[in-house]
GROMACS .gro file of C-alpha atoms in nm:
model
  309
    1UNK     CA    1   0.000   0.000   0.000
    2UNK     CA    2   0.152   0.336  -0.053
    3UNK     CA    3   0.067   0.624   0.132
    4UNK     CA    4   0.067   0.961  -0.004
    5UNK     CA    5   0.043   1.235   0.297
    6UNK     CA    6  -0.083   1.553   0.237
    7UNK     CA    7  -0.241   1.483  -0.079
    8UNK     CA    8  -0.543   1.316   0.073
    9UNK     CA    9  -0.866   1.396   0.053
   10UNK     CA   10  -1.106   1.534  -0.176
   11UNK     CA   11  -0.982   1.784  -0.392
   12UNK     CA   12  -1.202   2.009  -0.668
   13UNK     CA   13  -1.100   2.161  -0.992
   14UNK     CA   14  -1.076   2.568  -0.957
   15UNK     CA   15  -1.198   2.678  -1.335
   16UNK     CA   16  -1.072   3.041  -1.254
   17UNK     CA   17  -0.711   2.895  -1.189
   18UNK     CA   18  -0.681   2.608  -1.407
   19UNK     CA   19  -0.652   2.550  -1.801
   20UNK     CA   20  -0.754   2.228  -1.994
   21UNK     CA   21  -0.626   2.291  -2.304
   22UNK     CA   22  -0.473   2.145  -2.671
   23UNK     CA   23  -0.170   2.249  -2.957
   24UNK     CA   24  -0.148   2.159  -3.308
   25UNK     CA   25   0.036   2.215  -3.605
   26UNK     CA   26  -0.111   2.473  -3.875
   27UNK     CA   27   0.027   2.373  -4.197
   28UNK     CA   28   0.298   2.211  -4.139
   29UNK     CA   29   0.495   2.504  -4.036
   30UNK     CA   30   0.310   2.675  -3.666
   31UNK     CA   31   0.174   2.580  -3.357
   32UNK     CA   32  -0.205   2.694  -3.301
   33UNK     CA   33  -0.312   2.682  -2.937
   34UNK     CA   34  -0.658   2.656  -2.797
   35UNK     CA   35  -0.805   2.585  -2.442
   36UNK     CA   36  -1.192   2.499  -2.275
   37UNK     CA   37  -1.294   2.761  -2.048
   38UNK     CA   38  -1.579   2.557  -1.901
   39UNK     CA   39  -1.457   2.262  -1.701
   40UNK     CA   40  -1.503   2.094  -1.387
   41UNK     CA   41  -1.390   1.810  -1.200
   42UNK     CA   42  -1.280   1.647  -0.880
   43UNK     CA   43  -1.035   1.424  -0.769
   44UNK     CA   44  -1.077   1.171  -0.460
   45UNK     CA   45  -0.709   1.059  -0.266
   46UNK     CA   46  -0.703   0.779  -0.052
   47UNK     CA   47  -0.402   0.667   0.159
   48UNK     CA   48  -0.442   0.359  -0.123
   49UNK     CA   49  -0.397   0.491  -0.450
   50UNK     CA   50  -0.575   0.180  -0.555
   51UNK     CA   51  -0.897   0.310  -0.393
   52UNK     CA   52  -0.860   0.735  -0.566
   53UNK     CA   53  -1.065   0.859  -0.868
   54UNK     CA   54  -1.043   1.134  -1.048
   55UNK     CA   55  -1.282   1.318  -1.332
   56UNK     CA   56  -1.282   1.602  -1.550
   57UNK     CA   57  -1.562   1.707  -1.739
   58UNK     CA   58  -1.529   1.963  -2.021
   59UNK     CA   59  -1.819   2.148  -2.239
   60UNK     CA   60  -1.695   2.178  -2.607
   61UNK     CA   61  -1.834   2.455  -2.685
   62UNK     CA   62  -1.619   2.676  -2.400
   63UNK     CA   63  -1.328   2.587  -2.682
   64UNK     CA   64  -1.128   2.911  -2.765
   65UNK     CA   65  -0.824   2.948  -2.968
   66UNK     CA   66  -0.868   3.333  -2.979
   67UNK     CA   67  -0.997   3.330  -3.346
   68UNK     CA   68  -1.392   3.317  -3.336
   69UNK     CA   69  -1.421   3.161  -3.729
   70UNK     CA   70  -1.172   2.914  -3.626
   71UNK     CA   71  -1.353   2.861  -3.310
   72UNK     CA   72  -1.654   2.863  -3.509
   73UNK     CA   73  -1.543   2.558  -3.735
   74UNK     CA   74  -1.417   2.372  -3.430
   75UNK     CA   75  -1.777   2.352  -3.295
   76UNK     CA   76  -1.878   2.238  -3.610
   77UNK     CA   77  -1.946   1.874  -3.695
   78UNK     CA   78  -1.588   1.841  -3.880
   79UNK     CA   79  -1.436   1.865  -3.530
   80UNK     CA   80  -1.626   1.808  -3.183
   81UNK     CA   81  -2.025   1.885  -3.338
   82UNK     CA   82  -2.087   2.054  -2.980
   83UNK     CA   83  -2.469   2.052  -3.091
   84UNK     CA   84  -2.437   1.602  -3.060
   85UNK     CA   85  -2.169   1.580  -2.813
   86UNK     CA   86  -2.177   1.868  -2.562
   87UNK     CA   87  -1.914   1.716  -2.326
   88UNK     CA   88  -1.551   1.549  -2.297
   89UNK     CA   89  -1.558   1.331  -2.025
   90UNK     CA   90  -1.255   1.211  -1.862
   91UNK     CA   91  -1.272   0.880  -1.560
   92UNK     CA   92  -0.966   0.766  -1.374
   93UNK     CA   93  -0.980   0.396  -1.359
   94UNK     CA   94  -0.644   0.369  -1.197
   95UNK     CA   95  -0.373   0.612  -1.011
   96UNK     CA   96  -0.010   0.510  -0.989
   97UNK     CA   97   0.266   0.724  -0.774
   98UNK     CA   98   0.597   0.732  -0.976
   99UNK     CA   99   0.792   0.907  -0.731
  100UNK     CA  100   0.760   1.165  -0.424
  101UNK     CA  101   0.563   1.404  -0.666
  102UNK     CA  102   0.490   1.230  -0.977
  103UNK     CA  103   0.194   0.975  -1.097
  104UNK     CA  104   0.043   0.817  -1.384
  105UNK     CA  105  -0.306   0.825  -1.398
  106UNK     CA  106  -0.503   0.597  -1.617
  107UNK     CA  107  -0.861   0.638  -1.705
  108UNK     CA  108  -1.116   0.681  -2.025
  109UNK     CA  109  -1.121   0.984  -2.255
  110UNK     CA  110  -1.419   0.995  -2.392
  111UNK     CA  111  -1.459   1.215  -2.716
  112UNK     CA  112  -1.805   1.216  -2.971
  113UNK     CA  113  -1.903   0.932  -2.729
  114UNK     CA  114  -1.644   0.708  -2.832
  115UNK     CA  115  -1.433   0.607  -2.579
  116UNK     CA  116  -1.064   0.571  -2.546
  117UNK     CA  117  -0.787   0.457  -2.272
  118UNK     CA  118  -0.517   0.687  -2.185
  119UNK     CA  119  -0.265   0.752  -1.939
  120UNK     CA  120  -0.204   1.112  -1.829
  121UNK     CA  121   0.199   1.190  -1.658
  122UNK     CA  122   0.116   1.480  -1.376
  123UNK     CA  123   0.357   1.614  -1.150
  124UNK     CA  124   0.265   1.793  -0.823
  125UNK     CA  125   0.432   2.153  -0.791
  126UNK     CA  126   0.276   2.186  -0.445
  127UNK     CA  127   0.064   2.236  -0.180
  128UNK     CA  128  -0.022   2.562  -0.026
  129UNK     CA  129  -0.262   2.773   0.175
  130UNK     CA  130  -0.382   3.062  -0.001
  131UNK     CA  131  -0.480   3.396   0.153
  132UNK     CA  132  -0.875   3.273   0.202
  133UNK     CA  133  -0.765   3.001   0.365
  134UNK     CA  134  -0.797   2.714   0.107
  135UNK     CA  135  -0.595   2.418   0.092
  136UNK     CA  136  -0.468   2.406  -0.302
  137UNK     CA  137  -0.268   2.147  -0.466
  138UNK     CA  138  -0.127   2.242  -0.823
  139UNK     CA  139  -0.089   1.975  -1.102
  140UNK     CA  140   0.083   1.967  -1.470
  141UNK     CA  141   0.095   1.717  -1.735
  142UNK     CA  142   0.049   1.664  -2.067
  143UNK     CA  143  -0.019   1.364  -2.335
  144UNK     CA  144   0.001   1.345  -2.683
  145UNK     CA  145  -0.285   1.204  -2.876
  146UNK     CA  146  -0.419   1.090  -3.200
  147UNK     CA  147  -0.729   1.251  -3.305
  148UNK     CA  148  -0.839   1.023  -3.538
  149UNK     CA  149  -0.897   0.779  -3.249
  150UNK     CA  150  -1.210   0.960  -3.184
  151UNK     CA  151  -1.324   1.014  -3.507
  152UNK     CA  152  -1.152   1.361  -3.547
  153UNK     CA  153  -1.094   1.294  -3.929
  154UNK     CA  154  -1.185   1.650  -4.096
  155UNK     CA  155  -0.873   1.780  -4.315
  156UNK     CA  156  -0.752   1.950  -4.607
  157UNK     CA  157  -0.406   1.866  -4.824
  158UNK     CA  158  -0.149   2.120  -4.911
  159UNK     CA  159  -0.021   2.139  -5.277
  160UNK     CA  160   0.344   2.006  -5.105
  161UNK     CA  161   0.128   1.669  -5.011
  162UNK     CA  162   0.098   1.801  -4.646
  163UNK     CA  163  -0.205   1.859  -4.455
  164UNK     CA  164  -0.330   2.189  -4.286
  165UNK     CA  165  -0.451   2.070  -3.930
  166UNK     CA  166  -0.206   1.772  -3.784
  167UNK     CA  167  -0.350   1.464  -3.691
  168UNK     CA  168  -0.130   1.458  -3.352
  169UNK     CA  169  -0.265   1.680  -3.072
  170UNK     CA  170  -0.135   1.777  -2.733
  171UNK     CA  171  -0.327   1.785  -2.434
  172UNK     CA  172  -0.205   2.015  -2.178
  173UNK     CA  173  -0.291   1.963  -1.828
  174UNK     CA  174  -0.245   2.273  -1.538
  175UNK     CA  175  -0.421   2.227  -1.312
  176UNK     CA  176  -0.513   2.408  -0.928
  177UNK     CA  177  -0.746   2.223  -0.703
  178UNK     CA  178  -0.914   2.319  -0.379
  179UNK     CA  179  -0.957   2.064  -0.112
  180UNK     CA  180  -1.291   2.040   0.015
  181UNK     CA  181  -1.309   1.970   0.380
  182UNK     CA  182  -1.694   1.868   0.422
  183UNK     CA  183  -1.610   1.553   0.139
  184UNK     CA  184  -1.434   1.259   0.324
  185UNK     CA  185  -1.203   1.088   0.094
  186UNK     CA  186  -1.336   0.732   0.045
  187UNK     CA  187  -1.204   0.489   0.313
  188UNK     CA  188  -1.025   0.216   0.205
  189UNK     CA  189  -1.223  -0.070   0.109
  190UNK     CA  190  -0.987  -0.330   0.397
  191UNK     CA  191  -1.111  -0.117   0.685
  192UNK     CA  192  -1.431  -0.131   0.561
  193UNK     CA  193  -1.483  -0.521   0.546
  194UNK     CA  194  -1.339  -0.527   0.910
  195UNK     CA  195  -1.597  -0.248   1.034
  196UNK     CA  196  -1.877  -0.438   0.874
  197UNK     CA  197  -1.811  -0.779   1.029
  198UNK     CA  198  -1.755  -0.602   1.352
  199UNK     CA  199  -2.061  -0.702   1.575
  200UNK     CA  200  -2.315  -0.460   1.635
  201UNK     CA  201  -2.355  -0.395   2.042
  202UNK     CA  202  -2.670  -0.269   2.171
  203UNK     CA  203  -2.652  -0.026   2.411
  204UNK     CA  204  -2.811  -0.025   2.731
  205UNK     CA  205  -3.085   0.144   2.860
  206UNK     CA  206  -2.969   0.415   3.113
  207UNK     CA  207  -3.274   0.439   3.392
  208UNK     CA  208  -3.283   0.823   3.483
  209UNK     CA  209  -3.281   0.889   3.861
  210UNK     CA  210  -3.604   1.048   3.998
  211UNK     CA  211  -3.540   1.382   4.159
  212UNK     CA  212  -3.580   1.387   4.521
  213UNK     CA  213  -3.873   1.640   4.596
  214UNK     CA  214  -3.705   1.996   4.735
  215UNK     CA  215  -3.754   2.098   5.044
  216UNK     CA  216  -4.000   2.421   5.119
  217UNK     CA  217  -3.707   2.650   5.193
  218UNK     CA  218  -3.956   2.960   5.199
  219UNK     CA  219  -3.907   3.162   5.566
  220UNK     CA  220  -4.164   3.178   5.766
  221UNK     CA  221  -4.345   3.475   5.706
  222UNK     CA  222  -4.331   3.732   6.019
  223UNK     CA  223  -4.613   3.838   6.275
  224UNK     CA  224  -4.746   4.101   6.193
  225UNK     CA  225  -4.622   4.379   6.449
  226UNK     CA  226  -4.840   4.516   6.752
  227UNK     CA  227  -4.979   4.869   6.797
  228UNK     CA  228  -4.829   5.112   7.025
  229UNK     CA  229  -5.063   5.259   7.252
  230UNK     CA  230  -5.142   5.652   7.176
  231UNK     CA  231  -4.930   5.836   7.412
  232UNK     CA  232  -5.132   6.020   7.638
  233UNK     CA  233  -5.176   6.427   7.645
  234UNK     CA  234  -5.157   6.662   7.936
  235UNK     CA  235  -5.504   6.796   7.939
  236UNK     CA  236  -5.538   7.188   7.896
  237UNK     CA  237  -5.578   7.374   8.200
  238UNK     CA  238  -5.953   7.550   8.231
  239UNK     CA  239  -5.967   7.868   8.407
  240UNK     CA  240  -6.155   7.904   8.749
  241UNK     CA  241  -6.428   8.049   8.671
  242UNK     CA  242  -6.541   8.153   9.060
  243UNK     CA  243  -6.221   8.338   9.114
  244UNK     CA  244  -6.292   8.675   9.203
  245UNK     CA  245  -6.184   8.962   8.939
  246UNK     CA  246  -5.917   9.118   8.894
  247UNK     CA  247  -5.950   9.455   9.059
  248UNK     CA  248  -5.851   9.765   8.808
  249UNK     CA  249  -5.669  10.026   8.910
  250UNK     CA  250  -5.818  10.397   8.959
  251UNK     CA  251  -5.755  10.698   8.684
  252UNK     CA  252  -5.567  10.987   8.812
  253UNK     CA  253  -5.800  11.296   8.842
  254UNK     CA  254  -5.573  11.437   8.581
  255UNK     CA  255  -5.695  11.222   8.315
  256UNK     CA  256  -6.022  11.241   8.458
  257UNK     CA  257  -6.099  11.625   8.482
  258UNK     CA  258  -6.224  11.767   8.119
  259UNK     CA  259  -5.969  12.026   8.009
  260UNK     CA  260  -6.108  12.417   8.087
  261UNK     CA  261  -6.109  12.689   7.814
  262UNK     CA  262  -5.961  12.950   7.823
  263UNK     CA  263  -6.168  13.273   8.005
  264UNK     CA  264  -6.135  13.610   7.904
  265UNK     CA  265  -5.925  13.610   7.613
  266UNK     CA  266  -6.014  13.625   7.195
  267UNK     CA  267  -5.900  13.436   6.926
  268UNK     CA  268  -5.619  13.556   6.747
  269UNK     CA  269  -5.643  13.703   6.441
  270UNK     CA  270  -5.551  13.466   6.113
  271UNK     CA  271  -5.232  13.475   6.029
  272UNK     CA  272  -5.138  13.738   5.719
  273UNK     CA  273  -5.085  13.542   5.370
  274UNK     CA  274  -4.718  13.552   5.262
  275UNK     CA  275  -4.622  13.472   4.905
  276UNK     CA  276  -4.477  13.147   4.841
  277UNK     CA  277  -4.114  13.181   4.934
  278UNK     CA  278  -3.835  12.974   4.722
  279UNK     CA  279  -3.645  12.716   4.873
  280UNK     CA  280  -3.344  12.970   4.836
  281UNK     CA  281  -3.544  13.226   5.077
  282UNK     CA  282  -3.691  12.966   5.289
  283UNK     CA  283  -3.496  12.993   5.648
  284UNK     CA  284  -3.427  12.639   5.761
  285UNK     CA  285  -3.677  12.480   5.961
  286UNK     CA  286  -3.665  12.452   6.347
  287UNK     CA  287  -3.657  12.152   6.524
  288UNK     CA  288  -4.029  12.101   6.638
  289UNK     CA  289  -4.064  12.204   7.050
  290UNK     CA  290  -4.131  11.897   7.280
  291UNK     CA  291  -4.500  11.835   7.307
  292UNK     CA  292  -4.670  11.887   7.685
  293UNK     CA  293  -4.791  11.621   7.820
  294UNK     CA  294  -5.142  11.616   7.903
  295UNK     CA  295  -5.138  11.635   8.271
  296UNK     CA  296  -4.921  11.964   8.207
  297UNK     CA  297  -5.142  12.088   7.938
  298UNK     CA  298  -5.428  12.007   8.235
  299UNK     CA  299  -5.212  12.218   8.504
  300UNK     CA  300  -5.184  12.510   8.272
  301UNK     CA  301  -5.584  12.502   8.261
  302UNK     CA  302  -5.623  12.526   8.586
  303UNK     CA  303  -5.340  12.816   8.635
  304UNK     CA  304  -5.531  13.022   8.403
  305UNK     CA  305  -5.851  12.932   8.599
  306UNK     CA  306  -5.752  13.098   8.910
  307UNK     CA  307  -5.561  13.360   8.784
  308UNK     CA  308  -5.234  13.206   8.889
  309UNK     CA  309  -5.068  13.281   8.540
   0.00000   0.00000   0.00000
């Protein structure tokens, strides 16, 4: 068994990256170059190389030799007649390791459904991570093929006895895959006899414990608390009512006695009317005399009276 590490796994065909494509000579005297620009594919590694497959699948009418009335003829029935036979359809039937980085693989081409074996040389250039993240494996090879195999007859003679298109084509193989981590490459088919035999156990029943009921862990809820009694309030002392009264004290005769008039003597004359002075010409103001009481306004009264003033 050999084992190929690193390689493993299921890989797919990047279209955007890769080229399937052909070379010819053009009259004897160039080389005319053409690829398919629709392909697809996959490729399945096993630790056993016995137990891999590959496929390619190509549309003929993706086929471009950057000449669209050459391209034209090529989808033509003279060539592939992409109208009958869409598709070139390549299966792996077997995949050999030459060296570290080199295998055979061996598988049927199949071209205007007729189907042919052929063994493609690749050689892996690598395996690297690219800056998404994916897992790519790059793979070149060519083989050189005889078109006529596969009914690929169409020609035309040159006046030298030549022909214009060459009945031996190229096949050129570059190739970048993407491993596809959700695809398990297929197990080998040893370890699968062994797991089949392998007796099936039947697994025993697991009895779930019954949960123990939970304790009330609530508190206790608490009483409810008492009422203080009102305090009380000094009552509001009520006056004696059969006290005697309070006694007032007497007037003075001087606040008593009505005032007297004055006997024997007229009333002044009014005053003359002086004109309105300015506040230039107005003298200042004297401060206003100290009002007599009444008991002395009562004493003067009585001096006048009896003739004692």
């Amino acid at each position: 068994m050999t084992e190929t590490p690193g390689i493993t796994g299921h890989w797919d065909i990047d279209p955007s990256h890769s080229r399937l494509g052909f070379s010819t000579r053009h009259a004897m005297v160039s080389r005319v170059r053409g690829a398919f620009n629709d392909v697809s594919g996959f490729a399945d590694i096993a630790e056993d190389l016995a137990n891999s497959k590959a496929e390619v699948i190509i549309q003929t009418a993706s086929v471009d030799t950057r000449t669209e009335a050459r391209d034209e003829h090529l989808r033509s029935a003279d060539f592939f007649d992409v109208e009958t036979y869409p598709e070139i359809r390549f299966v792996s039937s077997a995949i050999d390791e030459v060296d570290e980085s080199s295998y055979i693989v061996t598988g049927e081409l199949t071209i205007r459904d007729m189907a042919k074996t052929v063994s493609v040389p690749l050689e892996l250039i690598g395996i690297e991570t690219d800056p998404d993240g994916n897992l790519r494996a790059g793979l070149e090879g060519s083989r050189r093929i005889d078109r006529k195999d596969w009914g690929v007859t169409w020609n035309t003679k040159l006046d030298s006895g030549g022909v214009l298109v060459s009945d031996k084509i190229t096949l050129e193989f570059e190739l970048s895959l993407i491993k596809n981590l959700a695809e398990a490459a297929p197990a080998d088919s040893s370890e699968t006899a062994v797991q089949d035999d392998a007796p099936t156990e039947t697994p025993e029943p697991v009895t779930e414990a019954t949960p123990a009921p939970e304790a009330d862990t609530a508190a206790p809820q608490e009483a409810a608390p008492t009422p203080e009694a009102p305090e009380s309030v000094p009552p509001t002392p009520v006056a004696d009512e059969t006290a005697p009264p309070t006694p007032k004290a007497p007037e003075s005769a001087a606040s008593v006695a009505p005032a007297a008039e004055p006997v024997g003597k007229e009333f002044p004359p009014p005053p003359p009317v002086k004109p309105a002075e300015t506040p230039a010409d107005k003298p200042a103001e004297k401060a206003p005399e100290p009002k007599q009481s009444d008991a002395q306004s009562s004493g003067s009264a009585f001096g006048k009276l009896f003739g004692l003033r």
